[in-house]
XYZ file of C-alpha atoms in Angstrom:
378
model
C 5.327 -82.326 35.947
C 5.100 -78.192 37.240
C 6.747 -76.106 35.027
C 8.550 -72.657 35.132
C 9.580 -70.141 32.626
C 12.769 -68.295 33.477
C 12.882 -64.572 32.236
C 16.292 -63.774 30.686
C 15.525 -61.141 28.286
C 18.187 -59.001 29.572
C 20.967 -61.173 28.274
C 23.966 -58.881 26.733
C 27.121 -60.037 25.380
C 29.660 -61.440 27.996
C 27.080 -62.108 30.442
C 27.643 -64.871 33.109
C 25.151 -67.669 32.999
C 26.867 -70.256 35.107
C 24.680 -69.846 37.932
C 21.570 -70.177 36.089
C 22.706 -73.480 34.203
C 23.990 -74.895 37.395
C 20.147 -73.785 39.048
C 18.145 -75.175 36.045
C 20.316 -78.589 35.682
C 19.486 -79.068 39.514
C 15.825 -78.129 39.015
C 15.345 -80.703 36.268
C 16.738 -83.256 38.162
C 14.161 -82.749 40.796
C 11.346 -83.067 38.245
C 10.800 -79.444 37.098
C 9.783 -78.679 33.223
C 12.234 -75.454 32.261
C 11.508 -72.678 29.626
C 13.855 -70.026 29.244
C 12.596 -66.570 27.813
C 15.456 -65.364 25.963
C 17.552 -63.934 23.215
C 18.993 -65.671 20.319
C 22.567 -65.137 21.649
C 21.340 -66.463 25.457
C 19.983 -69.502 23.631
C 23.314 -70.099 22.014
C 25.041 -69.625 25.447
C 22.832 -71.996 27.090
C 22.526 -74.445 24.286
C 25.581 -76.473 24.745
C 25.168 -76.369 28.541
C 21.760 -77.692 28.979
C 19.480 -80.722 27.872
C 15.610 -80.818 27.605
C 15.108 -77.195 27.803
C 12.520 -75.185 25.737
C 13.116 -71.543 24.651
C 11.117 -68.788 23.820
C 13.106 -66.589 21.571
C 12.846 -62.841 21.425
C 14.126 -61.846 18.093
C 15.704 -58.664 16.618
C 17.618 -57.653 19.671
C 21.351 -56.077 19.589
C 23.971 -55.213 22.186
C 23.909 -51.561 23.000
C 26.749 -49.969 24.235
C 25.503 -47.265 26.189
C 22.833 -46.873 28.906
C 20.551 -44.721 26.905
C 20.180 -47.137 23.971
C 20.256 -49.797 26.290
C 16.710 -48.424 28.132
C 15.379 -48.581 24.502
C 16.434 -51.900 23.745
C 15.297 -53.096 26.962
C 11.783 -51.828 26.633
C 11.712 -53.276 22.923
C 12.516 -56.501 24.467
C 9.594 -56.550 26.735
C 7.014 -55.510 24.031
C 8.284 -58.665 21.941
C 8.212 -60.935 24.849
C 4.973 -60.065 25.810
C 3.305 -60.611 22.504
C 5.051 -64.176 22.942
C 4.379 -65.349 26.374
C 1.048 -63.577 27.668
C -1.205 -65.748 25.553
C 0.418 -68.866 26.931
C 0.932 -67.851 30.557
C -1.343 -70.212 32.090
C 0.929 -72.871 30.799
C 3.253 -72.007 33.553
C 3.195 -72.613 37.514
C 6.351 -70.470 38.060
C 7.550 -67.533 36.349
C 11.223 -66.627 37.705
C 13.245 -63.423 37.347
C 16.700 -64.076 37.471
C 17.440 -60.792 38.801
C 15.226 -57.515 40.204
C 15.952 -55.269 37.518
C 13.402 -53.195 35.989
C 13.840 -55.273 32.418
C 13.418 -58.610 34.085
C 10.463 -57.815 36.316
C 8.139 -56.071 34.141
C 6.984 -58.852 32.534
C 6.631 -61.281 35.155
C 4.664 -58.481 37.240
C 2.080 -58.510 34.399
C 1.747 -62.402 33.991
C 1.291 -62.262 37.566
C -1.261 -60.049 37.570
C -3.065 -61.480 34.798
C -3.003 -65.005 36.098
C -3.680 -65.472 40.018
C -2.518 -69.045 39.665
C 0.803 -68.107 38.476
C 3.632 -67.805 41.111
C 6.343 -65.433 40.689
C 9.813 -65.871 42.333
C 12.611 -63.089 41.812
C 16.353 -62.907 42.794
C 16.858 -59.607 44.362
C 20.865 -59.311 44.793
C 21.522 -55.806 43.913
C 20.645 -52.374 45.314
C 20.947 -49.008 43.345
C 21.987 -45.996 45.581
C 21.075 -42.647 44.419
C 24.335 -40.794 44.871
C 26.289 -43.457 42.833
C 28.951 -41.708 40.568
C 28.210 -41.054 36.800
C 25.968 -38.978 34.377
C 23.496 -37.209 36.812
C 20.476 -37.678 34.320
C 20.977 -41.266 34.112
C 21.567 -42.103 37.575
C 17.956 -40.570 38.180
C 16.231 -42.350 35.632
C 18.052 -45.829 36.574
C 17.053 -44.937 40.639
C 13.333 -44.130 39.342
C 13.405 -47.582 37.803
C 14.629 -49.038 40.834
C 12.158 -47.739 42.767
C 9.804 -48.630 40.353
C 11.122 -52.636 40.552
C 10.798 -52.080 44.296
C 7.146 -51.501 44.188
C 6.638 -54.252 41.673
C 8.543 -56.959 43.638
C 6.057 -56.357 46.563
C 3.757 -58.527 44.451
C 6.230 -61.647 44.106
C 5.321 -64.692 45.999
C 9.091 -65.341 46.528
C 11.992 -62.954 46.816
C 15.418 -64.865 47.103
C 18.224 -62.456 48.301
C 21.914 -62.968 48.897
C 22.369 -61.340 52.264
C 20.701 -60.343 55.680
C 21.337 -56.683 54.691
C 19.556 -56.970 51.536
C 16.590 -58.628 53.604
C 16.735 -55.644 56.088
C 16.314 -53.411 53.079
C 13.230 -55.447 51.552
C 11.616 -55.151 54.939
C 12.105 -51.587 55.247
C 10.546 -51.247 51.606
C 7.478 -53.186 53.120
C 8.112 -56.146 51.132
C 6.505 -58.800 53.516
C 8.851 -60.842 55.583
C 7.287 -64.435 55.085
C 8.129 -64.135 51.148
C 11.511 -63.523 51.520
C 14.277 -65.774 51.760
C 17.946 -65.461 52.124
C 19.822 -67.893 49.884
C 23.297 -66.391 49.723
C 25.324 -66.655 46.982
C 27.769 -69.391 45.171
C 30.997 -70.007 43.490
C 31.918 -72.723 41.120
C 33.652 -75.129 43.639
C 34.928 -78.080 41.400
C 36.039 -75.666 38.560
C 38.090 -73.239 41.186
C 39.887 -76.689 42.778
C 40.598 -78.082 39.070
C 41.849 -74.775 37.455
C 45.606 -74.565 37.481
C 47.693 -71.261 37.763
C 48.048 -69.337 34.289
C 51.695 -69.467 33.502
C 51.788 -67.684 30.347
C 49.724 -64.813 31.779
C 51.035 -63.818 35.127
C 49.808 -60.442 36.587
C 51.025 -58.767 39.806
C 47.510 -57.789 40.368
C 44.203 -58.773 39.212
C 40.515 -57.294 39.245
C 37.537 -59.005 38.106
C 34.606 -57.028 37.440
C 32.318 -54.668 35.434
C 34.375 -51.727 34.000
C 32.628 -48.802 35.802
C 32.949 -45.655 37.927
C 30.672 -47.320 40.776
C 33.197 -50.386 40.734
C 36.137 -48.055 41.320
C 37.845 -48.453 38.526
C 39.490 -44.844 38.403
C 40.729 -45.265 41.952
C 42.237 -48.691 40.910
C 44.354 -46.575 38.634
C 45.059 -43.730 41.302
C 46.051 -46.564 43.589
C 48.360 -48.170 40.564
C 50.155 -44.596 40.014
C 51.366 -44.886 43.496
C 52.280 -48.564 43.649
C 54.419 -47.649 40.165
C 56.533 -45.262 41.960
C 57.934 -48.238 44.134
C 57.782 -51.038 41.425
C 57.871 -49.747 37.918
C 56.917 -52.810 36.310
C 53.914 -53.623 38.362
C 51.326 -55.105 36.214
C 47.450 -55.016 36.658
C 45.316 -57.387 34.939
C 41.361 -56.780 34.505
C 38.962 -59.255 33.686
C 35.494 -57.682 32.824
C 33.779 -55.259 30.328
C 32.039 -52.264 30.389
C 30.502 -49.724 28.377
C 32.918 -48.554 25.133
C 32.620 -44.970 26.346
C 33.665 -46.132 30.013
C 36.530 -48.410 28.985
C 37.937 -45.535 26.477
C 37.869 -43.174 29.340
C 39.582 -45.810 31.494
C 42.313 -46.153 29.349
C 42.860 -42.491 28.797
C 42.858 -41.781 32.335
C 45.485 -44.469 32.644
C 47.853 -43.109 29.929
C 47.376 -39.629 31.716
C 48.628 -41.351 35.102
C 51.312 -42.887 33.310
C 50.482 -46.512 33.978
C 48.945 -47.421 30.736
C 51.761 -49.662 30.146
C 51.121 -51.484 33.398
C 47.400 -52.276 32.734
C 46.012 -55.056 30.370
C 42.361 -55.419 29.937
C 41.619 -58.872 29.537
C 37.711 -58.681 28.565
C 35.189 -61.429 29.371
C 36.728 -64.390 31.015
C 34.643 -67.115 32.784
C 35.038 -70.657 34.175
C 38.534 -72.458 34.387
C 40.288 -69.598 32.122
C 39.108 -66.956 34.919
C 40.384 -68.916 38.036
C 43.637 -69.819 36.248
C 44.287 -66.200 35.731
C 43.358 -65.402 39.264
C 45.452 -68.050 40.745
C 48.201 -67.165 38.641
C 48.425 -63.481 39.933
C 49.852 -62.353 43.075
C 46.955 -60.648 44.468
C 43.498 -59.601 44.282
C 42.232 -56.193 44.302
C 38.978 -54.157 44.234
C 38.203 -51.045 45.115
C 34.374 -51.187 44.441
C 32.698 -48.156 45.989
C 29.280 -49.915 46.185
C 28.458 -53.640 46.594
C 25.184 -55.586 47.720
C 27.320 -58.560 47.969
C 30.464 -58.643 45.677
C 31.006 -62.363 44.149
C 34.123 -61.568 42.351
C 35.941 -61.163 45.967
C 34.476 -64.270 47.226
C 35.596 -66.212 44.346
C 39.033 -64.601 44.617
C 39.487 -65.287 48.041
C 38.189 -69.150 47.681
C 40.593 -69.370 45.033
C 43.333 -68.722 47.981
C 44.625 -65.485 46.712
C 45.495 -62.701 49.260
C 42.623 -59.959 48.512
C 42.397 -56.243 49.101
C 38.996 -54.117 49.489
C 37.334 -51.145 50.722
C 35.549 -51.978 54.037
C 32.042 -51.967 52.944
C 28.785 -53.309 55.062
C 28.108 -56.132 52.678
C 31.523 -57.919 53.314
C 31.176 -57.878 57.188
C 29.036 -61.041 57.119
C 31.295 -62.804 54.967
C 34.656 -62.417 56.045
C 34.885 -62.326 59.619
C 38.328 -64.285 60.027
C 40.700 -61.904 58.300
C 40.325 -63.375 55.064
C 40.135 -59.928 53.049
C 42.414 -57.286 53.800
C 40.123 -54.215 54.168
C 40.752 -50.590 53.895
C 38.709 -47.477 54.951
C 36.347 -46.657 51.915
C 37.795 -44.414 49.120
C 41.401 -44.682 50.761
C 43.178 -45.969 47.636
C 46.377 -44.934 49.289
C 46.128 -47.184 51.941
C 45.344 -49.994 49.396
C 48.451 -49.030 47.454
C 50.625 -49.500 50.794
C 49.334 -52.872 51.440
C 49.778 -53.455 47.625
C 53.667 -52.488 48.419
C 53.900 -54.248 51.437
C 52.862 -57.584 50.002
C 55.468 -56.889 46.937
C 57.917 -56.843 49.255
C 57.502 -60.168 50.499
C 54.276 -60.467 52.088
C 52.197 -63.481 51.681
C 50.358 -63.950 48.932
C 48.238 -67.169 49.603
C 45.129 -66.981 51.512
C 44.824 -70.195 53.193
C 41.856 -68.869 55.473
C 40.186 -67.788 52.172
C 40.222 -71.338 50.717
C 38.350 -72.533 53.884
C 35.248 -70.771 52.686
C 35.013 -72.758 49.659
C 32.899 -75.573 50.661
C 30.233 -72.713 52.199
C 28.986 -71.300 49.160
C 27.275 -73.832 46.489
C 25.148 -73.006 43.788
C 23.626 -76.366 44.097
C 22.877 -75.632 47.957
C 20.989 -72.465 46.445
C 19.080 -74.260 43.560
C 18.062 -76.670 46.275
C 16.722 -73.838 48.573
C 15.130 -72.177 45.663
C 13.524 -75.537 44.363
C 11.908 -76.367 48.055
C 10.201 -73.097 47.635
C 8.895 -73.779 44.234
C 7.408 -76.832 45.263
C 5.669 -75.358 48.451
C 4.098 -72.449 46.054
C 2.478 -75.195 43.919
C 1.643 -77.639 46.207
């Protein structure tokens, strides 16, 4: 039986692991023996959802709330993980990085270099831009780590990416074309269909995503302040978490803009609960400034919610039939106008969006990746 080890030492609080659970279940059904390299918290998340999985647990970890301490934490995790798996690297046929972030590819890169028979597969689903908002020093540090990651994944035997745009970016970065596979992204179709509208917590607008400057969270508040002039009782639910510093800053800015009472931070939600809240809202709004794909938007569209977003290149190959109301990037005033129009009686159901539901499946992605595993070890 072929064996794969999945690297998930980057697990932090409120991480969504539904895609990985779906993939691992599929791989197991098709003859793969799976080991997960992860933290204790990750094992507790995976444990109730997976059977017959082995774990290599990285102890002595903590959830850091700011980026500087997170860098230290990830370095520590990699050192501890290396002491556990490098001596057993020959036991595995595949090492799989669930993302191409530096913390998740450093150890697999070393394992691949030390064992030429081991095959390395990595998911590349997010690009980092040097001009992203935030602290200048941290932006530069993160961008340098991203460049280092790009250099290392050239050694991967397969790179699974989610869009043609990212494939072109990888090719420009001199990754070998024959090693790149575009798998797309997935949604929890059965869960979305089964979810019912949340009756106790209805919001006019809902946002799902990380609470972060590059996700346009402050522009979302600017937009809300304009909407409030027409609809003082407009409510916005925010599903997601961020650094504690950023969350405090968001709440302070909302108070300064006189919309503190219109916003509710709902924290991390997943599965049926998340989709029920989305379905219960009148509209979905994301003003993300940078996206490599935008999974939360796809989930909302598949829930049948009318959705408003900035017109970003990542969206153009997904929404080609009016499934999303697009406005020019950084035009939060235009977004506010659309919100007001919808509040005045515009349609809030998205029938075109629902038609996308059957096209995006984690099972299909797991199948494509498993077929590549088989080719690599045959």
